[in-house]
Amino acid sequence: MERKLSDGADAATRMEGFRGQKLIRIPADLEQSFAEGQMSRQLYLTDVGFYPPVDLHRVDRREALQSHVLIYCVGGQGWCEFEGRRQWVKRHSFVVLPAGAPHAYGNREGESWEIYWVHFRGEQSVVMAERLCGGRYGVGIPLAPRRELLQLFQQTISDLEQEASREAYSFANARLWHLLGDMVYRRRFDLGGEGKVIERSLEIMKARVEETLTLGELASELGLTPTYFCRLFKQRIEQAPIDYFIRLKIQRACQYLDFSDMAVQEVAAALGYADPYYFSRVFKRIMGVSPAQYRKGNQH
């Protein structure tokens, strides 16, 4: 028989249990305290859990939660219904559902899925939800499996099972920033071809940081047109490729200035700048001070 929830947020805690299921709900008094705390009110979790591989799992919330919902599928596949559309959520992908919006999710008969999930609120929760999915709510977003990410979910659940103190819940909120931030950062290099292209472009720029490299040369090495590559890079990294490459050079320049006695002219030449004065202008535009001032003010 299909396991189905009645309407209402509280129904989520009355679901028929599965072997191996984990569910932690933050006590109401602590949740209120976190909502009022100067730091904690920015972002805090309200529920976190894990569903092992299970058949005929369904959650139906016509009366929506006031928390954002994140589901990460690590095995099998399921579906998600949001704004009248049903989307598949495959293995190694996640879905975000916004607070205040009715939704449903589950899997089909004869299939199973294995998921970690977390509900979160706070003044920065809307921004975080947007960053996670790029506004694509209710859609499965590929995310390559990483042991560290699973450990963040597992450790959060394990710690809260072991200890129900305010300190344990506060630490779970701190870890929530790490968990969600990791997903925001890593999803740029998803399992799709575009993510692989961006990852390869970053590798090329890092390897050639001490050389000159044009947008055309970089795009050609990736087998793309400059226009398409530039648009793709901006979508994932949120800055132009050459601007990123310049900042990579300046990062290396700072290391030379910090850890060597190379003259500014030598640093410029080592990074492919024939004109040390131009290099100094670029350095100051990014770091706020000239190379000489940077070295003088950052002696260790």
GROMACS .gro file of C-alpha atoms in nm:
model
  300
    1MET     CA    1   0.000   0.000   0.000
    2GLU     CA    2   0.127   0.347  -0.085
    3ARG     CA    3   0.256   0.547   0.209
    4LYS     CA    4   0.097   0.889   0.176
    5LEU     CA    5   0.092   1.195   0.399
    6SER     CA    6  -0.215   1.391   0.488
    7ASP     CA    7  -0.217   1.763   0.426
    8GLY     CA    8  -0.017   1.985   0.659
    9ALA     CA    9   0.345   2.028   0.760
   10ASP     CA   10   0.318   1.817   1.076
   11ALA     CA   11   0.223   1.513   0.872
   12ALA     CA   12   0.589   1.473   0.776
   13THR     CA   13   0.673   1.350   1.125
   14ARG     CA   14   0.391   1.095   1.135
   15MET     CA   15   0.500   0.902   0.832
   16GLU     CA   16   0.506   0.524   0.872
   17GLY     CA   17   0.864   0.438   0.966
   18PHE     CA   18   1.110   0.260   0.739
   19ARG     CA   19   1.393   0.039   0.858
   20GLY     CA   20   1.701   0.260   0.874
   21GLN     CA   21   1.508   0.585   0.845
   22LYS     CA   22   1.656   0.887   1.027
   23LEU     CA   23   1.466   1.202   1.121
   24ILE     CA   24   1.565   1.486   1.353
   25ARG     CA   25   1.332   1.779   1.420
   26ILE     CA   26   1.460   2.084   1.605
   27PRO     CA   27   1.259   2.152   1.924
   28ALA     CA   28   1.019   2.444   1.888
   29ASP     CA   29   1.174   2.649   2.169
   30LEU     CA   30   1.522   2.622   2.020
   31GLU     CA   31   1.392   2.697   1.672
   32GLN     CA   32   1.235   3.018   1.803
   33SER     CA   33   1.559   3.105   1.979
   34PHE     CA   34   1.758   3.053   1.658
   35ALA     CA   35   1.507   3.267   1.466
   36GLU     CA   36   1.575   3.553   1.708
   37GLY     CA   37   1.951   3.511   1.754
   38GLN     CA   38   2.172   3.776   1.596
   39MET     CA   39   2.386   3.520   1.412
   40SER     CA   40   2.168   3.210   1.400
   41ARG     CA   41   1.868   3.388   1.245
   42GLN     CA   42   2.063   3.419   0.920
   43LEU     CA   43   2.033   3.046   0.844
   44TYR     CA   44   1.925   2.752   1.058
   45LEU     CA   45   1.789   2.403   1.003
   46THR     CA   46   1.450   2.289   1.127
   47ASP     CA   47   1.459   1.923   1.020
   48VAL     CA   48   1.715   1.685   0.877
   49GLY     CA   49   1.701   1.318   0.788
   50PHE     CA   50   1.767   1.019   0.567
   51TYR     CA   51   1.542   0.770   0.389
   52PRO     CA   52   1.699   0.435   0.297
   53PRO     CA   53   1.599   0.266  -0.032
   54VAL     CA   54   1.222   0.240  -0.010
   55ASP     CA   55   0.937   0.157  -0.247
   56LEU     CA   56   0.612   0.356  -0.272
   57HIS     CA   57   0.735   0.656  -0.078
   58ARG     CA   58   0.520   0.968  -0.114
   59VAL     CA   59   0.507   1.305   0.061
   60ASP     CA   60   0.219   1.534  -0.038
   61ARG     CA   61   0.211   1.884   0.110
   62ARG     CA   62  -0.083   2.088  -0.012
   63GLU     CA   63  -0.041   2.312   0.291
   64ALA     CA   64   0.319   2.410   0.240
   65LEU     CA   65   0.601   2.422   0.489
   66GLN     CA   66   0.748   2.752   0.599
   67SER     CA   67   1.095   2.605   0.547
   68HIS     CA   68   1.287   2.550   0.227
   69VAL     CA   69   1.333   2.184   0.141
   70LEU     CA   70   1.649   2.028  -0.003
   71ILE     CA   71   1.649   1.663  -0.114
   72TYR     CA   72   1.966   1.491  -0.234
   73CYS     CA   73   1.912   1.158  -0.409
   74VAL     CA   74   2.206   0.920  -0.365
   75GLY     CA   75   2.040   0.605  -0.499
   76GLY     CA   76   1.759   0.505  -0.735
   77GLN     CA   77   1.528   0.777  -0.863
   78GLY     CA   78   1.209   0.953  -0.766
   79TRP     CA   79   0.992   1.240  -0.878
   80CYS     CA   80   0.896   1.586  -0.761
   81GLU     CA   81   0.575   1.780  -0.832
   82PHE     CA   82   0.589   2.157  -0.813
   83GLU     CA   83   0.367   2.420  -0.977
   84GLY     CA   84   0.173   2.153  -1.165
   85ARG     CA   85   0.477   1.985  -1.322
   86ARG     CA   86   0.631   1.650  -1.237
   87GLN     CA   87   1.008   1.622  -1.279
   88TRP     CA   88   1.230   1.318  -1.230
   89VAL     CA   89   1.497   1.331  -0.964
   90LYS     CA   90   1.771   1.087  -1.056
   91ARG     CA   91   2.058   0.940  -0.862
   92HIS     CA   92   2.329   1.193  -0.782
   93SER     CA   93   2.102   1.493  -0.820
   94PHE     CA   94   1.924   1.726  -0.580
   95VAL     CA   95   1.605   1.928  -0.582
   96VAL     CA   96   1.512   2.246  -0.394
   97LEU     CA   97   1.155   2.339  -0.300
   98PRO     CA   98   1.085   2.694  -0.178
   99ALA     CA   99   0.917   2.778   0.149
  100GLY     CA  100   0.546   2.849   0.129
  101ALA     CA  101   0.482   2.650  -0.190
  102PRO     CA  102   0.273   2.331  -0.210
  103HIS     CA  103   0.463   2.032  -0.345
  104ALA     CA  104   0.486   1.655  -0.350
  105TYR     CA  105   0.761   1.400  -0.405
  106GLY     CA  106   0.809   1.027  -0.398
  107ASN     CA  107   0.877   0.730  -0.625
  108ARG     CA  108   0.686   0.487  -0.844
  109GLU     CA  109   0.577   0.136  -0.760
  110GLY     CA  110   0.855  -0.111  -0.824
  111GLU     CA  111   1.121   0.157  -0.789
  112SER     CA  112   1.305   0.292  -0.488
  113TRP     CA  113   1.518   0.589  -0.402
  114GLU     CA  114   1.761   0.674  -0.124
  115ILE     CA  115   1.768   1.036  -0.009
  116TYR     CA  116   1.916   1.276   0.242
  117TRP     CA  117   1.710   1.584   0.313
  118VAL     CA  118   1.715   1.902   0.515
  119HIS     CA  119   1.465   2.181   0.584
  120PHE     CA  120   1.605   2.527   0.654
  121ARG     CA  121   1.491   2.880   0.735
  122GLY     CA  122   1.643   3.218   0.815
  123GLU     CA  123   1.694   3.566   0.676
  124GLN     CA  124   1.944   3.434   0.421
  125SER     CA  125   1.748   3.118   0.339
  126VAL     CA  126   1.585   3.262   0.025
  127VAL     CA  127   1.922   3.372  -0.109
  128MET     CA  128   2.075   3.034  -0.027
  129ALA     CA  129   1.789   2.846  -0.194
  130GLU     CA  130   1.828   3.060  -0.508
  131ARG     CA  131   2.202   3.000  -0.510
  132LEU     CA  132   2.155   2.627  -0.476
  133CYS     CA  133   1.924   2.582  -0.771
  134GLY     CA  134   1.957   2.903  -0.972
  135GLY     CA  135   1.583   2.957  -0.941
  136ARG     CA  136   1.506   2.615  -1.092
  137TYR     CA  137   1.279   2.498  -0.812
  138GLY     CA  138   1.136   2.148  -0.829
  139VAL     CA  139   1.392   2.038  -1.091
  140GLY     CA  140   1.653   1.768  -1.040
  141ILE     CA  141   2.001   1.925  -1.060
  142PRO     CA  142   2.297   1.690  -1.116
  143LEU     CA  143   2.565   1.690  -0.848
  144ALA     CA  144   2.861   1.456  -0.868
  145PRO     CA  145   2.886   1.226  -0.564
  146ARG     CA  146   3.145   1.325  -0.305
  147ARG     CA  147   3.228   1.142   0.013
  148GLU     CA  148   3.275   1.470   0.200
  149LEU     CA  149   2.920   1.585   0.121
  150LEU     CA  150   2.765   1.260   0.240
  151GLN     CA  151   2.973   1.283   0.556
  152LEU     CA  152   2.832   1.629   0.628
  153PHE     CA  153   2.478   1.492   0.611
  154GLN     CA  154   2.568   1.180   0.810
  155GLN     CA  155   2.763   1.364   1.079
  156THR     CA  156   2.488   1.621   1.128
  157ILE     CA  157   2.232   1.347   1.183
  158SER     CA  158   2.464   1.140   1.400
  159ASP     CA  159   2.560   1.432   1.626
  160LEU     CA  160   2.198   1.528   1.684
  161GLU     CA  161   2.106   1.167   1.761
  162GLN     CA  162   2.383   1.155   2.020
  163GLU     CA  163   2.318   1.491   2.183
  164ALA     CA  164   2.007   1.710   2.200
  165SER     CA  165   2.172   2.013   2.362
  166ARG     CA  166   2.155   2.370   2.238
  167GLU     CA  167   2.527   2.351   2.161
  168ALA     CA  168   2.474   2.047   1.937
  169TYR     CA  169   2.194   2.219   1.745
  170SER     CA  170   2.401   2.537   1.715
  171PHE     CA  171   2.690   2.337   1.572
  172ALA     CA  172   2.449   2.171   1.328
  173ASN     CA  173   2.349   2.519   1.207
  174ALA     CA  174   2.714   2.607   1.154
  175ARG     CA  175   2.763   2.285   0.960
  176LEU     CA  176   2.453   2.372   0.751
  177TRP     CA  177   2.643   2.669   0.605
  178HIS     CA  178   2.925   2.431   0.510
  179LEU     CA  179   2.692   2.172   0.360
  180LEU     CA  180   2.486   2.413   0.149
  181GLY     CA  181   2.787   2.621   0.054
  182ASP     CA  182   2.967   2.309  -0.063
  183MET     CA  183   2.673   2.218  -0.284
  184VAL     CA  184   2.652   2.569  -0.431
  185TYR     CA  185   3.023   2.561  -0.513
  186ARG     CA  186   3.043   2.203  -0.645
  187ARG     CA  187   2.730   2.205  -0.859
  188ARG     CA  188   2.912   2.415  -1.117
  189PHE     CA  189   3.109   2.103  -1.205
  190ASP     CA  190   2.814   1.868  -1.235
  191LEU     CA  191   2.799   1.544  -1.432
  192GLY     CA  192   2.697   1.722  -1.752
  193GLY     CA  193   2.927   1.814  -2.037
  194GLU     CA  194   2.915   2.188  -1.963
  195GLY     CA  195   3.046   2.135  -1.611
  196LYS     CA  196   3.333   1.928  -1.749
  197VAL     CA  197   3.420   2.207  -1.992
  198ILE     CA  198   3.437   2.465  -1.714
  199GLU     CA  199   3.646   2.236  -1.497
  200ARG     CA  200   3.887   2.180  -1.786
  201SER     CA  201   3.910   2.554  -1.857
  202LEU     CA  202   4.010   2.620  -1.495
  203GLU     CA  203   4.277   2.351  -1.518
  204ILE     CA  204   4.419   2.510  -1.835
  205MET     CA  205   4.431   2.857  -1.683
  206LYS     CA  206   4.599   2.729  -1.368
  207ALA     CA  207   4.860   2.541  -1.572
  208ARG     CA  208   4.930   2.846  -1.790
  209VAL     CA  209   4.908   3.118  -1.527
  210GLU     CA  210   5.264   3.232  -1.603
  211GLU     CA  211   5.193   3.262  -1.976
  212THR     CA  212   4.981   3.491  -2.191
  213LEU     CA  213   4.647   3.342  -2.291
  214THR     CA  214   4.370   3.498  -2.498
  215LEU     CA  215   4.001   3.417  -2.491
  216GLY     CA  216   4.027   3.285  -2.847
  217GLU     CA  217   4.315   3.052  -2.759
  218LEU     CA  218   4.135   2.917  -2.455
  219ALA     CA  219   3.807   2.862  -2.639
  220SER     CA  220   3.990   2.693  -2.927
  221GLU     CA  221   4.163   2.452  -2.690
  222LEU     CA  222   3.820   2.359  -2.554
  223GLY     CA  223   3.667   2.323  -2.901
  224LEU     CA  224   3.418   2.608  -2.850
  225THR     CA  225   3.354   2.947  -3.002
  226PRO     CA  226   3.474   3.239  -2.784
  227THR     CA  227   3.121   3.379  -2.754
  228TYR     CA  228   2.967   3.054  -2.636
  229PHE     CA  229   3.253   2.973  -2.399
  230CYS     CA  230   3.243   3.322  -2.246
  231ARG     CA  231   2.867   3.299  -2.185
  232LEU     CA  232   2.900   2.950  -2.035
  233PHE     CA  233   3.189   3.054  -1.809
  234LYS     CA  234   3.000   3.358  -1.681
  235GLN     CA  235   2.697   3.143  -1.601
  236ARG     CA  236   2.903   2.905  -1.388
  237ILE     CA  237   3.181   3.121  -1.243
  238GLU     CA  238   3.000   3.458  -1.251
  239GLN     CA  239   3.287   3.647  -1.410
  240ALA     CA  240   3.449   3.667  -1.753
  241PRO     CA  241   3.719   3.409  -1.832
  242ILE     CA  242   4.001   3.656  -1.886
  243ASP     CA  243   3.907   3.851  -1.573
  244TYR     CA  244   3.930   3.523  -1.382
  245PHE     CA  245   4.267   3.447  -1.546
  246ILE     CA  246   4.401   3.790  -1.449
  247ARG     CA  247   4.293   3.739  -1.089
  248LEU     CA  248   4.468   3.402  -1.093
  249LYS     CA  249   4.786   3.580  -1.204
  250ILE     CA  250   4.753   3.840  -0.929
  251GLN     CA  251   4.704   3.564  -0.672
  252ARG     CA  252   5.032   3.410  -0.790
  253ALA     CA  253   5.195   3.754  -0.784
  254CYS     CA  254   5.099   3.793  -0.418
  255GLN     CA  255   5.268   3.461  -0.343
  256TYR     CA  256   5.588   3.575  -0.516
  257LEU     CA  257   5.581   3.904  -0.327
  258ASP     CA  258   5.515   3.729   0.005
  259PHE     CA  259   5.756   3.439  -0.022
  260SER     CA  260   6.044   3.553  -0.244
  261ASP     CA  261   6.278   3.846  -0.285
  262MET     CA  262   6.197   3.886  -0.655
  263ALA     CA  263   6.178   4.246  -0.772
  264VAL     CA  264   5.843   4.374  -0.898
  265GLN     CA  265   5.979   4.373  -1.254
  266GLU     CA  266   6.080   4.009  -1.214
  267VAL     CA  267   5.738   3.915  -1.080
  268ALA     CA  268   5.573   4.086  -1.374
  269ALA     CA  269   5.796   3.905  -1.624
  270ALA     CA  270   5.739   3.570  -1.452
  271LEU     CA  271   5.365   3.614  -1.503
  272GLY     CA  272   5.386   3.708  -1.870
  273TYR     CA  273   5.367   4.088  -1.834
  274ALA     CA  274   5.623   4.255  -2.060
  275ASP     CA  275   5.540   4.598  -1.914
  276PRO     CA  276   5.593   4.613  -1.534
  277TYR     CA  277   5.404   4.942  -1.513
  278TYR     CA  278   5.096   4.786  -1.669
  279PHE     CA  279   5.132   4.492  -1.431
  280SER     CA  280   5.145   4.734  -1.136
  281ARG     CA  281   4.825   4.906  -1.253
  282VAL     CA  282   4.645   4.574  -1.285
  283PHE     CA  283   4.772   4.465  -0.945
  284LYS     CA  284   4.652   4.786  -0.779
  285ARG     CA  285   4.311   4.767  -0.946
  286ILE     CA  286   4.256   4.424  -0.792
  287MET     CA  287   4.444   4.443  -0.461
  288GLY     CA  288   4.390   4.813  -0.385
  289VAL     CA  289   4.763   4.887  -0.343
  290SER     CA  290   5.070   4.874  -0.564
  291PRO     CA  291   5.294   4.562  -0.557
  292ALA     CA  292   5.558   4.752  -0.358
  293GLN     CA  293   5.300   4.873  -0.103
  294TYR     CA  294   5.158   4.521  -0.079
  295ARG     CA  295   5.500   4.375  -0.001
  296LYS     CA  296   5.576   4.645   0.256
  297GLY     CA  297   5.242   4.602   0.434
  298ASN     CA  298   5.240   4.224   0.439
  299GLN     CA  299   5.574   4.135   0.589
  300HIS     CA  300   5.541   3.832   0.815
   0.00000   0.00000   0.00000
